[in-house]
Coordinates of C-alpha atoms and ligand atoms in Angstrom, one line a residue:
X1 CA -12.5 7.7 35.6
X2 CA -10.4 4.7 34.9
X3 CA -7.4 4.6 37.5
X4 CA -4.3 6.1 36.6
X5 CA -1.6 4.0 35.5
X6 CA 0.9 2.2 38.0
X7 CA 4.4 3.1 37.8
X8 CA 5.1 -0.2 36.3
X9 CA 2.6 0.0 33.6
X10 CA 5.2 -0.9 30.9
X11 CA 5.7 -4.3 32.7
X12 CA 1.8 -4.7 32.7
X13 CA 1.4 -4.1 29.1
X14 CA 3.8 -6.6 27.8
X15 CA 1.9 -8.5 25.0
X16 CA 0.5 -11.6 26.8
X17 CA 1.7 -13.7 24.0
X18 CA 5.3 -13.7 23.1
X19 CA 4.9 -15.1 19.9
X20 CA 3.0 -11.7 19.3
X21 CA 5.6 -9.6 17.2
X22 CA 5.9 -5.9 18.6
X23 CA 4.3 -3.1 16.8
X24 CA 6.8 -0.6 15.4
X25 CA 7.2 2.2 17.6
X26 CA 6.9 5.8 16.5
X27 CA 9.6 8.5 17.5
X28 CA 9.9 12.1 16.4
X29 CA 13.6 13.5 15.9
X30 CA 14.7 16.9 15.3
X31 CA 18.2 16.1 15.1
X32 CA 20.6 13.7 13.6
X33 CA 22.7 12.8 16.9
X34 CA 20.0 10.5 18.1
X35 CA 21.5 7.0 17.6
X36 CA 19.5 5.7 14.7
X37 CA 20.6 2.0 14.7
X38 CA 19.8 -0.8 12.3
X39 CA 16.4 -1.4 13.8
X40 CA 14.4 1.0 11.9
X41 CA 11.7 0.4 9.5
X42 CA 11.5 3.5 7.9
X43 CA 12.4 7.6 8.5
X44 CA 9.4 10.1 7.0
X45 CA 10.6 13.3 6.5
X46 CA 7.6 15.4 6.1
X47 CA 9.3 18.5 5.3
X48 CA 12.9 19.8 4.6
X49 CA 15.3 17.4 6.0
X50 CA 16.5 18.4 9.6
X51 CA 17.7 14.7 10.5
X52 CA 20.0 13.2 8.4
X53 CA 19.4 9.4 7.8
X54 CA 21.7 6.5 7.4
X55 CA 21.9 5.6 3.5
X56 CA 20.8 2.2 3.9
X57 CA 17.7 3.2 6.0
X58 CA 14.4 3.7 4.1
X59 CA 13.8 7.0 3.9
X60 CA 10.8 9.2 2.9
X61 CA 11.0 12.6 1.8
X62 CA 7.4 14.0 1.2
X63 CA 7.9 17.7 0.5
X64 CA 5.6 19.7 2.7
X65 CA 6.0 23.2 4.2
X66 CA 7.9 23.7 7.1
X67 CA 5.9 26.1 9.4
X68 CA 7.8 26.2 12.8
X69 CA 11.2 26.2 11.9
X70 CA 12.7 22.5 12.0
X71 CA 10.1 20.1 11.4
X72 CA 11.0 16.4 13.1
X73 CA 11.5 13.3 11.3
X74 CA 9.2 10.8 12.0
X75 CA 11.1 7.3 12.6
X76 CA 9.2 4.1 13.0
X77 CA 11.2 1.8 15.2
X78 CA 11.2 -2.0 14.2
X79 CA 11.3 -4.6 17.0
X80 CA 14.0 -6.6 16.0
X81 CA 16.5 -7.1 13.1
X82 CA 15.2 -5.2 9.6
X83 CA 15.3 -6.6 6.2
X84 CA 15.1 -4.2 3.3
X85 CA 14.6 -4.8 -0.5
X86 CA 12.9 -3.5 -3.6
X87 CA 10.2 -5.1 -5.5
X88 CA 9.3 -3.4 -8.9
X89 CA 8.2 0.3 -8.2
X90 CA 8.2 -0.4 -4.2
X91 CA 10.9 -0.2 -1.8
X92 CA 10.5 -1.8 1.4
X93 CA 11.7 -2.8 5.0
X94 CA 10.2 -5.3 7.1
X95 CA 10.9 -6.9 10.5
X96 CA 9.1 -10.0 11.9
X97 CA 5.6 -8.6 12.2
X98 CA 5.3 -5.6 10.2
X99 CA 6.6 -4.2 7.0
X100 CA 6.8 -0.7 5.6
X101 CA 6.3 0.0 2.0
X102 CA 7.0 3.3 -0.4
X103 CA 5.8 4.0 -3.9
X104 CA 6.7 7.0 -5.8
X105 CA 5.2 7.5 -9.3
X106 CA 5.7 10.6 -11.8
X107 CA 1.9 11.5 -12.8
X108 CA 3.7 12.2 -16.5
X109 CA 4.3 8.6 -17.1
X110 CA 0.5 7.9 -16.7
X111 CA -1.3 10.5 -17.7
X112 CA -3.1 11.7 -15.0
X113 CA -3.9 11.2 -11.3
X114 CA -6.3 8.8 -11.9
X115 CA -4.2 6.6 -13.8
X116 CA -1.4 6.9 -11.7
X117 CA -3.4 6.0 -8.2
X118 CA -4.6 2.9 -10.2
X119 CA -1.5 2.0 -11.2
X120 CA 0.3 2.5 -7.8
X121 CA -2.9 0.9 -5.9
X122 CA -2.5 -2.1 -8.3
X123 CA 1.1 -2.5 -7.6
X124 CA 0.4 -2.3 -4.0
X125 CA -2.5 -4.8 -4.0
X126 CA -0.2 -7.4 -6.1
X127 CA 2.6 -6.8 -3.9
X128 CA 0.8 -7.1 -0.6
X129 CA -0.8 -10.6 -1.9
X130 CA 2.7 -12.1 -2.1
X131 CA 4.5 -10.3 0.4
X132 CA 3.8 -12.5 3.7
X133 CA 2.3 -9.1 5.5
X134 CA -1.1 -9.3 4.0
X135 CA -2.9 -6.7 6.4
X136 CA -2.8 -3.2 5.3
X137 CA -3.1 -1.2 8.5
X138 CA -2.1 2.1 8.1
X139 CA -1.3 4.2 4.6
X140 CA -0.4 7.7 3.8
X141 CA -1.1 9.6 0.4
X142 CA 0.7 12.8 -1.0
X143 CA -0.1 14.6 -4.2
X144 CA 0.4 17.6 -5.5
X145 CA -2.4 20.3 -6.3
X146 CA -4.9 18.2 -4.2
X147 CA -7.6 20.7 -4.8
X148 CA -7.4 21.7 -8.4
X149 CA -10.0 20.8 -10.9
X150 CA -13.7 21.6 -10.8
X151 CA -16.7 18.9 -9.2
X152 CA -16.1 15.6 -9.9
X153 CA -12.5 16.4 -11.7
X154 CA -11.1 18.0 -8.6
X155 CA -7.7 15.8 -8.5
X156 CA -8.5 14.5 -4.7
X157 CA -11.8 13.1 -6.2
X158 CA -10.2 11.5 -9.3
X159 CA -7.4 10.4 -6.8
X160 CA -10.0 8.6 -4.8
X161 CA -11.5 6.9 -8.2
X162 CA -8.4 5.6 -9.2
X163 CA -7.2 4.3 -5.5
X164 CA -10.7 2.2 -5.7
X165 CA -10.0 1.1 -9.1
X166 CA -6.4 -0.1 -8.3
X167 CA -7.4 -1.7 -4.7
X168 CA -8.3 -5.3 -4.8
X169 CA -7.9 -8.4 -2.5
X170 CA -5.8 -6.3 -0.3
X171 CA -9.0 -4.5 1.2
X172 CA -11.4 -7.3 1.0
X173 CA -11.5 -7.4 5.0
X174 CA -11.7 -4.0 5.9
X175 CA -10.2 -0.6 4.6
X176 CA -6.5 0.7 6.4
X177 CA -6.4 3.8 8.4
X178 CA -4.8 6.4 5.8
X179 CA -4.0 10.2 5.1
X180 CA -4.4 12.0 2.0
X181 CA -2.7 15.2 1.9
X182 CA -1.6 18.0 -0.9
X183 CA 1.7 19.3 -1.5
X184 CA 2.0 23.2 -1.6
X185 CA 5.2 23.0 -3.7
X186 CA 4.7 20.9 -7.0
X187 CA 7.0 17.6 -7.3
X188 CA 4.8 15.6 -10.2
X189 CA 5.0 12.9 -7.8
X190 CA 2.0 10.5 -6.2
X191 CA 3.7 9.3 -3.1
X192 CA 2.2 6.5 -1.5
X193 CA 3.7 4.6 1.7
X194 CA 2.2 2.1 4.4
X195 CA 2.6 0.0 7.2
X196 CA 1.5 -3.6 6.6
X197 CA 1.1 -6.5 8.9
X198 CA 1.4 -10.6 9.3
X199 CA -1.6 -10.2 11.9
X200 CA -4.9 -8.4 11.4
X201 CA -5.5 -5.2 13.1
X202 CA -9.0 -4.1 13.7
X203 CA -10.6 -1.1 11.6
X204 CA -12.8 1.1 13.8
X205 CA -15.2 4.0 12.8
X206 CA -16.0 7.4 14.2
X207 CA -19.4 7.3 16.0
X208 CA -19.4 11.2 15.3
X209 CA -18.7 10.8 11.6
X210 CA -20.2 8.8 8.4
X211 CA -18.0 6.2 7.3
X212 CA -15.7 7.5 4.8
X213 CA -16.3 4.7 2.3
X214 CA -20.4 5.6 2.8
X215 CA -20.2 9.5 1.9
X216 CA -22.8 10.3 -0.3
X217 CA -22.4 11.1 -3.7
X218 CA -22.2 14.7 -3.1
X219 CA -18.8 14.5 -2.0
X220 CA -17.5 12.6 -5.7
X221 CA -17.9 9.9 -7.7
X222 CA -16.2 7.2 -5.5
X223 CA -16.5 7.3 -1.7
X224 CA -12.7 7.4 0.1
X225 CA -11.6 3.8 0.8
X226 CA -10.3 4.3 4.5
X227 CA -11.1 3.7 8.0
X228 CA -11.1 6.1 10.8
X229 CA -8.5 4.2 12.8
X230 CA -6.6 0.8 13.2
X231 CA -6.0 -0.7 16.7
X232 CA -3.2 -3.2 16.6
X233 CA -3.1 -6.3 18.9
X234 CA -0.9 -5.0 21.6
X235 CA -3.2 -1.8 21.8
X236 CA -1.4 0.6 19.7
X237 CA -4.1 3.0 17.7
X238 CA -3.2 4.7 14.5
X239 CA -5.7 7.3 13.9
X240 CA -6.4 8.6 10.4
X241 CA -6.2 12.2 8.9
X242 CA -9.2 13.6 11.3
X243 CA -10.9 16.8 10.3
X244 CA -14.1 19.2 10.9
X245 CA -16.4 16.7 9.6
X246 CA -19.5 15.7 11.3
X247 CA -21.8 13.3 10.1
X248 CA -20.5 13.5 6.6
X249 CA -20.4 17.8 6.2
X250 CA -17.5 20.1 6.7
X251 CA -18.3 22.6 9.7
X252 CA -16.9 25.8 10.3
X253 CA -15.8 27.1 7.0
X254 CA -13.5 29.7 7.0
X255 CA -12.8 29.2 10.7
X256 CA -9.6 27.1 11.4
X257 CA -9.8 27.7 15.5
X258 CA -13.5 26.4 15.3
X259 CA -12.4 23.8 12.7
X260 CA -9.7 22.6 15.1
X261 CA -12.1 22.4 18.1
X262 CA -14.4 20.2 16.1
X263 CA -11.5 18.1 14.8
X264 CA -10.6 17.6 18.6
X265 CA -14.1 16.4 19.3
X266 CA -13.9 13.9 16.9
X267 CA -10.4 12.7 17.8
X268 CA -11.8 12.4 21.8
X269 CA -15.2 10.5 20.3
X270 CA -12.7 8.0 18.1
X271 CA -10.2 7.5 20.9
X272 CA -12.9 6.7 23.7
X273 CA -14.9 4.0 21.3
X274 CA -11.5 2.8 20.4
X275 CA -10.6 2.1 23.9
X276 CA -13.9 -0.2 23.9
X277 CA -12.4 -2.2 21.4
X278 CA -9.1 -2.4 23.0
X279 CA -7.0 0.3 22.3
X280 CA -4.8 1.4 25.4
X281 CA -6.3 3.9 27.6
X282 CA -4.9 7.4 27.1
X283 CA -3.4 7.3 30.8
X284 CA -1.2 4.8 29.7
X285 CA -0.2 6.0 26.5
X286 CA 2.2 8.2 24.7
X287 CA 0.4 10.1 21.9
X288 CA 2.2 11.7 18.8
X289 CA 0.1 14.0 16.3
X290 CA 0.9 15.5 12.9
X291 CA -1.1 18.7 12.5
X292 CA -1.4 19.4 8.8
X293 CA -2.1 23.6 8.6
X294 CA -3.5 24.7 5.1
X295 CA -2.8 28.5 5.7
X296 CA 0.4 30.0 7.6
X297 CA -2.1 32.5 8.8
X298 CA -3.7 30.1 11.1
X299 CA -0.8 28.3 12.7
X300 CA -0.3 30.7 15.6
X301 CA -3.8 30.0 17.0
X302 CA -4.0 26.4 16.0
X303 CA -0.5 25.3 17.6
X304 CA -1.5 27.1 20.6
X305 CA -4.9 25.2 21.2
X306 CA -3.4 22.1 19.9
X307 CA -0.8 22.1 22.5
X308 CA -3.0 23.3 25.2
X309 CA -5.0 20.3 24.2
X310 CA -2.7 17.8 24.3
X311 CA -0.5 18.9 27.1
X312 CA 1.9 16.1 27.3
X313 CA 1.6 15.0 23.5
X314 CA 4.4 15.2 20.9
X315 CA 3.3 17.5 18.2
X316 CA 4.3 18.2 14.6
X317 CA 3.1 21.0 12.5
X318 CA 3.5 21.1 8.8
X319 CA 1.9 23.2 5.9
X320 CA 0.0 21.3 3.5
X321 CA -3.7 21.0 1.6
X322 CA -6.3 19.2 2.7
X323 CA -9.0 16.9 0.9
X324 CA -11.8 19.5 0.8
X325 CA -11.2 23.0 0.0
X326 CA -13.0 24.6 2.9
X327 CA -10.8 22.4 5.6
X328 CA -8.0 24.3 7.1
X329 CA -6.4 21.8 9.5
X330 CA -6.4 17.9 10.0
X331 CA -4.7 16.0 12.5
X332 CA -3.1 12.2 12.3
X333 CA -2.3 10.6 15.6
X334 CA -0.6 7.6 16.8
X335 CA -1.5 6.3 20.3
X336 CA 1.1 3.7 21.6
X337 CA 2.1 2.3 25.0
X338 CA 4.3 4.3 27.3
X339 CA 8.2 3.4 27.6
Ligands
3EB401 C1 -12.2 13.3 5.5 O1 -12.3 12.6 6.9 C2 -11.0 14.4 5.3 O2 -8.7 9.9 1.3 O3 -7.5 8.5 2.3 C3 -8.9 12.0 5.6 C4 -8.1 10.8 5.9 C5 -9.2 12.4 4.7 C6 -7.7 10.2 4.6 C7 -8.1 9.4 2.3 C8 -8.9 11.4 3.4 C9 -8.3 10.3 3.4 O4 -12.8 12.8 4.5 C10 -10.2 13.8 4.2

């Protein structure tokens, strides 16, 4: 057992190099009364807005289903003054070390999800190369009707094809951590947002899982381009959407509770592995989770079990579709230094 954190853990965890820009910090907000200063990179509202955001702050509205009353807004707080701008299809905000970007594309304008993804990822790649924040560390993808279509023509699989076609230089040195999730209400929009950095992060894989970029052909014509997590230089750990997949196989079809337990084992294996590569010990960390739940009927048991597994974490639950039809739950997580 590692020793417990000293009371002055925050002091000990200051970056050794004062030149290293501090990573953005994630906060969950359920009301608008919390002061949202200028120093916010972006606000992500996964569901119906419960948190008003100042009009000048970069805000993303995703359009997922609320499942437990108010769904908190995710606020990515910057570590200094923020510059905001627009470049073609892309809205962005950055501080000294990190950039948050957003792109939203209507599928009708490009014909289908594959072409839309190719266009969006091509635009991101081009923007990234010129932006001064060349390292993609975390990406989120939201699209409609994720599991519609048969076999290789399932929309998620076609999205993976287009993503791979559009991605160029930006992923040459490793894939970012990612989430890909389906909206249950249609919007016609492929929405991608991401965090990029001046300094590289470290991509890590899960010892219990085949790397997604090495999934065998049975899961689609092109393997999904993402890593299981990224570790930032200050030890912050950004964990990709994680589900009940062991090796490359989905486990416990039709059993949400068993899928959750398997997902928790995956998260545990990943965080243990990440610690060996510089991620901050969980005793000194604050953990924020987003739990995507496909069926409202599963919510009660999933939220009970998840809260029991993470008694001191902040959890947010939202209704959404997941990349494989048989999967009923997916969890993403940020592990960052305590204040
Ligand atoms: C999985 O492990 C579940 O295509 O970007 C999770 C996170 C999943 C990201 C993506 C897909 C993606 O394969 C699905």
